[in-house]
mmCIF file of C-alpha atoms in Angstrom:
data_model
loop_
_atom_site.group_PDB
_atom_site.id
_atom_site.type_symbol
_atom_site.label_atom_id
_atom_site.label_comp_id
_atom_site.label_asym_id
_atom_site.label_seq_id
_atom_site.Cartn_x
_atom_site.Cartn_y
_atom_site.Cartn_z
ATOM 1 C CA UNK A 1 0.079 -0.164 0.051
ATOM 2 C CA UNK A 2 1.253 3.074 -1.304
ATOM 3 C CA UNK A 3 1.827 5.913 1.513
ATOM 4 C CA UNK A 4 -0.745 8.076 -0.399
ATOM 5 C CA UNK A 5 -3.397 5.433 0.341
ATOM 6 C CA UNK A 6 -2.184 5.031 4.149
ATOM 7 C CA UNK A 7 -2.856 8.749 4.789
ATOM 8 C CA UNK A 8 -6.601 8.452 3.036
ATOM 9 C CA UNK A 9 -7.439 5.725 5.676
ATOM 10 C CA UNK A 10 -5.382 6.976 8.988
ATOM 11 C CA UNK A 11 -8.484 10.251 7.939
ATOM 12 C CA UNK A 12 -11.538 7.945 7.309
ATOM 13 C CA UNK A 13 -10.565 5.577 10.849
ATOM 14 C CA UNK A 14 -10.578 9.018 12.379
ATOM 15 C CA UNK A 15 -13.602 10.748 10.505
ATOM 16 C CA UNK A 16 -15.443 6.544 11.451
ATOM 17 C CA UNK A 17 -14.929 7.382 14.739
ATOM 18 C CA UNK A 18 -15.419 11.543 15.266
ATOM 19 C CA UNK A 19 -18.385 12.565 17.054
ATOM 20 C CA UNK A 20 -21.860 14.357 15.791
ATOM 21 C CA UNK A 21 -20.548 17.790 17.013
ATOM 22 C CA UNK A 22 -17.263 17.381 15.660
ATOM 23 C CA UNK A 23 -19.167 16.571 12.054
ATOM 24 C CA UNK A 24 -18.557 19.509 9.962
ATOM 25 C CA UNK A 25 -21.272 20.352 7.799
ATOM 26 C CA UNK A 26 -21.349 20.742 4.151
ATOM 27 C CA UNK A 27 -22.077 24.530 2.782
ATOM 28 C CA UNK A 28 -22.380 24.101 -0.633
ATOM 29 C CA UNK A 29 -23.760 27.561 -1.100
ATOM 30 C CA UNK A 30 -20.101 28.668 1.130
ATOM 31 C CA UNK A 31 -17.556 26.670 -1.006
ATOM 32 C CA UNK A 32 -19.468 27.167 -4.077
ATOM 33 C CA UNK A 33 -19.230 31.779 -3.061
ATOM 34 C CA UNK A 34 -15.759 30.777 -1.755
ATOM 35 C CA UNK A 35 -14.142 29.046 -5.015
ATOM 36 C CA UNK A 36 -15.191 31.435 -7.203
ATOM 37 C CA UNK A 37 -13.750 34.234 -5.285
ATOM 38 C CA UNK A 38 -10.281 32.363 -5.043
ATOM 39 C CA UNK A 39 -10.651 31.833 -9.046
ATOM 40 C CA UNK A 40 -11.242 35.588 -9.733
ATOM 41 C CA UNK A 41 -8.461 36.821 -7.164
ATOM 42 C CA UNK A 42 -6.092 34.265 -8.191
ATOM 43 C CA UNK A 43 -6.335 35.004 -11.619
ATOM 44 C CA UNK A 44 -6.043 38.846 -11.427
ATOM 45 C CA UNK A 45 -3.393 38.100 -8.739
ATOM 46 C CA UNK A 46 -0.839 35.949 -11.530
ATOM 47 C CA UNK A 47 -1.615 38.585 -13.608
ATOM 48 C CA UNK A 48 -0.633 42.209 -11.624
ATOM 49 C CA UNK A 49 2.297 39.346 -10.011
ATOM 50 C CA UNK A 50 2.911 38.463 -13.153
ATOM 51 C CA UNK A 51 6.029 41.015 -13.426
ATOM 52 C CA UNK A 52 7.261 40.064 -10.076
ATOM 53 C CA UNK A 53 7.760 36.877 -11.447
ATOM 54 C CA UNK A 54 9.769 37.334 -13.650
ATOM 55 C CA UNK A 55 11.974 39.206 -12.050
ATOM 56 C CA UNK A 56 11.463 36.150 -9.438
ATOM 57 C CA UNK A 57 12.457 33.411 -11.817
ATOM 58 C CA UNK A 58 15.855 35.300 -13.719
ATOM 59 C CA UNK A 59 17.860 36.288 -10.041
ATOM 60 C CA UNK A 60 16.772 32.197 -9.355
ATOM 61 C CA UNK A 61 18.664 31.313 -12.782
ATOM 62 C CA UNK A 62 21.295 34.055 -11.555
ATOM 63 C CA UNK A 63 22.101 32.566 -8.186
ATOM 64 C CA UNK A 64 21.564 29.014 -8.541
ATOM 65 C CA UNK A 65 21.845 26.037 -10.924
ATOM 66 C CA UNK A 66 18.371 24.031 -11.113
ATOM 67 C CA UNK A 67 14.279 24.160 -11.809
ATOM 68 C CA UNK A 68 12.649 28.238 -10.670
ATOM 69 C CA UNK A 69 9.957 26.210 -9.838
ATOM 70 C CA UNK A 70 9.972 23.467 -6.600
ATOM 71 C CA UNK A 71 6.777 21.276 -5.970
ATOM 72 C CA UNK A 72 6.437 18.202 -3.676
ATOM 73 C CA UNK A 73 4.032 15.930 -3.627
ATOM 74 C CA UNK A 74 0.959 17.232 -0.877
ATOM 75 C CA UNK A 75 -2.335 16.387 0.767
ATOM 76 C CA UNK A 76 -5.035 18.182 -0.218
ATOM 77 C CA UNK A 77 -9.020 18.123 1.178
ATOM 78 C CA UNK A 78 -11.613 17.942 -1.560
ATOM 79 C CA UNK A 79 -14.723 19.239 -0.654
ATOM 80 C CA UNK A 80 -16.269 17.678 -3.751
ATOM 81 C CA UNK A 81 -15.261 14.373 -3.432
ATOM 82 C CA UNK A 82 -14.959 14.117 0.657
ATOM 83 C CA UNK A 83 -11.658 12.124 0.426
ATOM 84 C CA UNK A 84 -8.155 13.434 0.611
ATOM 85 C CA UNK A 85 -5.904 13.213 -2.710
ATOM 86 C CA UNK A 86 -2.164 14.145 -3.656
ATOM 87 C CA UNK A 87 -1.554 17.555 -5.435
ATOM 88 C CA UNK A 88 1.571 19.329 -6.780
ATOM 89 C CA UNK A 89 2.129 22.290 -4.325
ATOM 90 C CA UNK A 90 3.837 24.998 -6.212
ATOM 91 C CA UNK A 91 6.600 27.395 -4.809
ATOM 92 C CA UNK A 92 10.150 29.211 -6.481
ATOM 93 C CA UNK A 93 12.559 27.397 -5.650
ATOM 94 C CA UNK A 94 14.717 28.736 -2.402
ATOM 95 C CA UNK A 95 17.112 25.749 -1.792
ATOM 96 C CA UNK A 96 19.783 24.168 -3.819
ATOM 97 C CA UNK A 97 19.118 21.801 -6.437
ATOM 98 C CA UNK A 98 20.073 18.699 -4.869
ATOM 99 C CA UNK A 99 19.059 19.925 -1.090
ATOM 100 C CA UNK A 100 18.745 16.558 0.905
ATOM 101 C CA UNK A 101 15.425 16.447 1.700
ATOM 102 C CA UNK A 102 14.906 14.344 4.523
ATOM 103 C CA UNK A 103 16.367 17.650 7.247
ATOM 104 C CA UNK A 104 12.706 18.646 6.935
ATOM 105 C CA UNK A 105 11.445 15.375 7.356
ATOM 106 C CA UNK A 106 13.606 15.018 10.475
ATOM 107 C CA UNK A 107 12.588 18.051 11.480
ATOM 108 C CA UNK A 108 8.947 17.665 10.996
ATOM 109 C CA UNK A 109 8.937 14.861 12.946
ATOM 110 C CA UNK A 110 10.767 16.657 15.854
ATOM 111 C CA UNK A 111 8.483 19.825 16.228
ATOM 112 C CA UNK A 112 4.726 16.931 15.818
ATOM 113 C CA UNK A 113 6.251 14.301 19.097
ATOM 114 C CA UNK A 114 7.210 17.751 21.320
ATOM 115 C CA UNK A 115 11.172 18.491 20.207
ATOM 116 C CA UNK A 116 12.371 21.407 19.360
ATOM 117 C CA UNK A 117 15.184 19.897 18.448
ATOM 118 C CA UNK A 118 17.892 21.887 20.863
ATOM 119 C CA UNK A 119 16.957 18.927 23.295
ATOM 120 C CA UNK A 120 13.699 20.730 24.999
ATOM 121 C CA UNK A 121 10.258 18.954 24.970
ATOM 122 C CA UNK A 122 8.120 21.882 24.778
ATOM 123 C CA UNK A 123 6.445 21.067 21.695
ATOM 124 C CA UNK A 124 6.873 25.254 20.237
ATOM 125 C CA UNK A 125 8.893 25.463 17.640
ATOM 126 C CA UNK A 126 8.524 26.823 14.485
ATOM 127 C CA UNK A 127 7.375 24.769 11.033
ATOM 128 C CA UNK A 128 10.448 25.328 8.605
ATOM 129 C CA UNK A 129 12.032 27.456 10.450
ATOM 130 C CA UNK A 130 15.602 26.722 9.359
ATOM 131 C CA UNK A 131 16.599 30.368 9.186
ATOM 132 C CA UNK A 132 20.206 29.266 9.032
ATOM 133 C CA UNK A 133 20.173 25.728 7.168
ATOM 134 C CA UNK A 134 23.183 26.340 4.289
ATOM 135 C CA UNK A 135 20.531 23.979 1.765
ATOM 136 C CA UNK A 136 18.646 27.582 1.362
ATOM 137 C CA UNK A 137 20.247 30.386 -1.702
ATOM 138 C CA UNK A 138 21.025 33.914 -1.176
ATOM 139 C CA UNK A 139 17.686 34.588 -3.598
ATOM 140 C CA UNK A 140 15.498 31.889 -1.621
ATOM 141 C CA UNK A 141 16.942 33.501 1.685
ATOM 142 C CA UNK A 142 15.482 36.983 0.179
ATOM 143 C CA UNK A 143 11.707 35.822 -0.880
ATOM 144 C CA UNK A 144 11.204 33.381 1.438
ATOM 145 C CA UNK A 145 11.387 36.503 4.271
ATOM 146 C CA UNK A 146 8.913 38.313 1.483
ATOM 147 C CA UNK A 147 6.940 35.514 0.937
ATOM 148 C CA UNK A 148 7.226 36.017 -2.691
ATOM 149 C CA UNK A 149 8.321 32.303 -2.891
ATOM 150 C CA UNK A 150 4.191 31.402 -2.208
ATOM 151 C CA UNK A 151 3.200 33.164 -5.646
ATOM 152 C CA UNK A 152 2.948 30.147 -7.480
ATOM 153 C CA UNK A 153 0.921 28.377 -5.049
ATOM 154 C CA UNK A 154 -1.939 30.698 -7.697
ATOM 155 C CA UNK A 155 -1.715 28.443 -10.249
ATOM 156 C CA UNK A 156 -2.174 25.541 -7.509
ATOM 157 C CA UNK A 157 -5.599 27.830 -6.444
ATOM 158 C CA UNK A 158 -5.912 27.856 -10.477
ATOM 159 C CA UNK A 159 -6.596 24.167 -10.291
ATOM 160 C CA UNK A 160 -8.683 23.519 -6.965
ATOM 161 C CA UNK A 161 -5.807 22.211 -5.327
ATOM 162 C CA UNK A 162 -6.019 24.722 -2.745
ATOM 163 C CA UNK A 163 -7.741 27.584 -1.876
ATOM 164 C CA UNK A 164 -6.840 31.219 -1.339
ATOM 165 C CA UNK A 165 -7.526 30.513 2.483
ATOM 166 C CA UNK A 166 -6.974 27.206 4.446
ATOM 167 C CA UNK A 167 -4.976 24.950 6.748
ATOM 168 C CA UNK A 168 -1.833 25.196 5.062
ATOM 169 C CA UNK A 169 -1.055 21.589 2.681
ATOM 170 C CA UNK A 170 1.159 19.281 4.369
ATOM 171 C CA UNK A 171 3.414 16.293 2.589
ATOM 172 C CA UNK A 172 2.497 12.827 2.727
ATOM 173 C CA UNK A 173 5.410 12.158 5.265
ATOM 174 C CA UNK A 174 4.486 15.069 8.145
ATOM 175 C CA UNK A 175 0.452 13.376 7.650
ATOM 176 C CA UNK A 176 2.399 9.838 8.821
ATOM 177 C CA UNK A 177 3.249 11.464 11.693
ATOM 178 C CA UNK A 178 -0.038 12.946 13.725
ATOM 179 C CA UNK A 179 -1.542 11.841 15.746
ATOM 180 C CA UNK A 180 -5.778 10.854 15.900
ATOM 181 C CA UNK A 181 -6.441 14.137 17.164
ATOM 182 C CA UNK A 182 -4.895 16.174 14.594
ATOM 183 C CA UNK A 183 -6.563 14.610 11.793
ATOM 184 C CA UNK A 184 -9.113 17.194 11.662
ATOM 185 C CA UNK A 185 -7.169 20.183 10.471
ATOM 186 C CA UNK A 186 -7.493 18.026 7.092
ATOM 187 C CA UNK A 187 -10.588 18.593 6.707
ATOM 188 C CA UNK A 188 -10.436 21.938 4.603
ATOM 189 C CA UNK A 189 -9.232 22.492 1.325
ATOM 190 C CA UNK A 190 -5.831 23.442 2.131
ATOM 191 C CA UNK A 191 -4.887 27.465 1.672
ATOM 192 C CA UNK A 192 -1.603 29.903 1.272
ATOM 193 C CA UNK A 193 -2.649 31.526 4.459
ATOM 194 C CA UNK A 194 -5.315 30.622 6.912
ATOM 195 C CA UNK A 195 -6.174 31.156 10.909
ATOM 196 C CA UNK A 196 -2.741 29.466 12.253
ATOM 197 C CA UNK A 197 -0.225 31.192 9.847
ATOM 198 C CA UNK A 198 -2.705 34.824 10.971
ATOM 199 C CA UNK A 199 -2.564 34.450 14.579
ATOM 200 C CA UNK A 200 0.629 32.359 14.904
ATOM 201 C CA UNK A 201 2.781 32.364 11.802
ATOM 202 C CA UNK A 202 6.017 29.783 12.181
ATOM 203 C CA UNK A 203 5.201 29.335 16.143
ATOM 204 C CA UNK A 204 3.645 27.395 18.268
ATOM 205 C CA UNK A 205 2.871 23.762 18.684
ATOM 206 C CA UNK A 206 0.992 20.785 16.182
ATOM 207 C CA UNK A 207 -1.195 20.920 19.014
ATOM 208 C CA UNK A 208 -2.174 24.667 18.404
ATOM 209 C CA UNK A 209 -2.019 24.076 14.874
ATOM 210 C CA UNK A 210 -4.128 21.982 14.522
ATOM 211 C CA UNK A 211 -6.839 24.230 17.030
ATOM 212 C CA UNK A 212 -7.015 27.000 15.288
ATOM 213 C CA UNK A 213 -7.287 25.313 12.032
ATOM 214 C CA UNK A 214 -10.742 23.177 13.675
ATOM 215 C CA UNK A 215 -12.139 26.322 15.089
ATOM 216 C CA UNK A 216 -11.688 27.834 10.875
ATOM 217 C CA UNK A 217 -12.978 24.765 9.882
ATOM 218 C CA UNK A 218 -15.715 24.826 12.512
ATOM 219 C CA UNK A 219 -17.036 28.408 11.579
ATOM 220 C CA UNK A 220 -16.180 28.565 7.574
ATOM 221 C CA UNK A 221 -17.325 32.001 6.015
ATOM 222 C CA UNK A 222 -16.781 34.084 3.425
ATOM 223 C CA UNK A 223 -16.827 37.264 6.030
ATOM 224 C CA UNK A 224 -13.921 35.427 8.300
ATOM 225 C CA UNK A 225 -12.006 34.392 4.374
ATOM 226 C CA UNK A 226 -12.324 38.400 4.446
ATOM 227 C CA UNK A 227 -11.309 39.281 7.852
ATOM 228 C CA UNK A 228 -8.195 36.768 7.688
ATOM 229 C CA UNK A 229 -6.627 37.528 3.973
ATOM 230 C CA UNK A 230 -6.907 41.322 5.566
ATOM 231 C CA UNK A 231 -5.193 40.598 8.875
ATOM 232 C CA UNK A 232 -2.311 38.307 6.643
ATOM 233 C CA UNK A 233 -1.309 41.959 4.971
ATOM 234 C CA UNK A 234 0.374 43.302 7.637
ATOM 235 C CA UNK A 235 1.748 40.219 8.938
ATOM 236 C CA UNK A 236 3.213 39.820 5.147
ATOM 237 C CA UNK A 237 4.924 43.325 4.753
ATOM 238 C CA UNK A 238 6.813 43.075 7.979
ATOM 239 C CA UNK A 239 7.680 39.038 6.877
ATOM 240 C CA UNK A 240 6.955 38.582 10.880
ATOM 241 C CA UNK A 241 7.933 34.123 11.321
ATOM 242 C CA UNK A 242 8.631 33.908 7.564
ATOM 243 C CA UNK A 243 10.847 31.279 6.925
#
């Protein structure tokens, strides 16, 4: 059995035992409005940011060899089918082409298991906070700090794989480490920004992330989505919590 199927079955098992108050009601018209809004903003955003995207792409090519776009298989929830599905998550490449991917896998495993990597176990580390990571290029540090590396995810939004607002999309190896209580955060289309990113961008434990994401899922509305998008702006401008 492959890793994607294992992740799906893990979610199914959690859904089978969750109690009635935890069930997320289908809100058809909300999803229609959300999808329409996503398409409009993503399309306009790609047009508006196209000059910046060209400059970033040129800087990446000049700075280091390798592809311009980094893609990674991640898991996302589809409200149409009610299942987890894999998709190729897109970002501007910020690391050297031959960077060891196992470093982040070990980092995520340590974070989920409550060890912040410094010998303590308070579980309050930062996801992806490898700020002194030698795998990151010079241009990579700039586009991470300014979140410009995230712009290609607008393509994921157009494809319907992501939304503008939702829980952070996770790699399969992260789902494999989840405890049953963490599975609830997977019951929404993943987003470029979200409640956890705005409230604790890059900070806190996996339980903090789950709590904020589940609260968002339980109270989803266009008003809440717009509020989160608005609160994302100052965090983006300041670079607060960016890797």
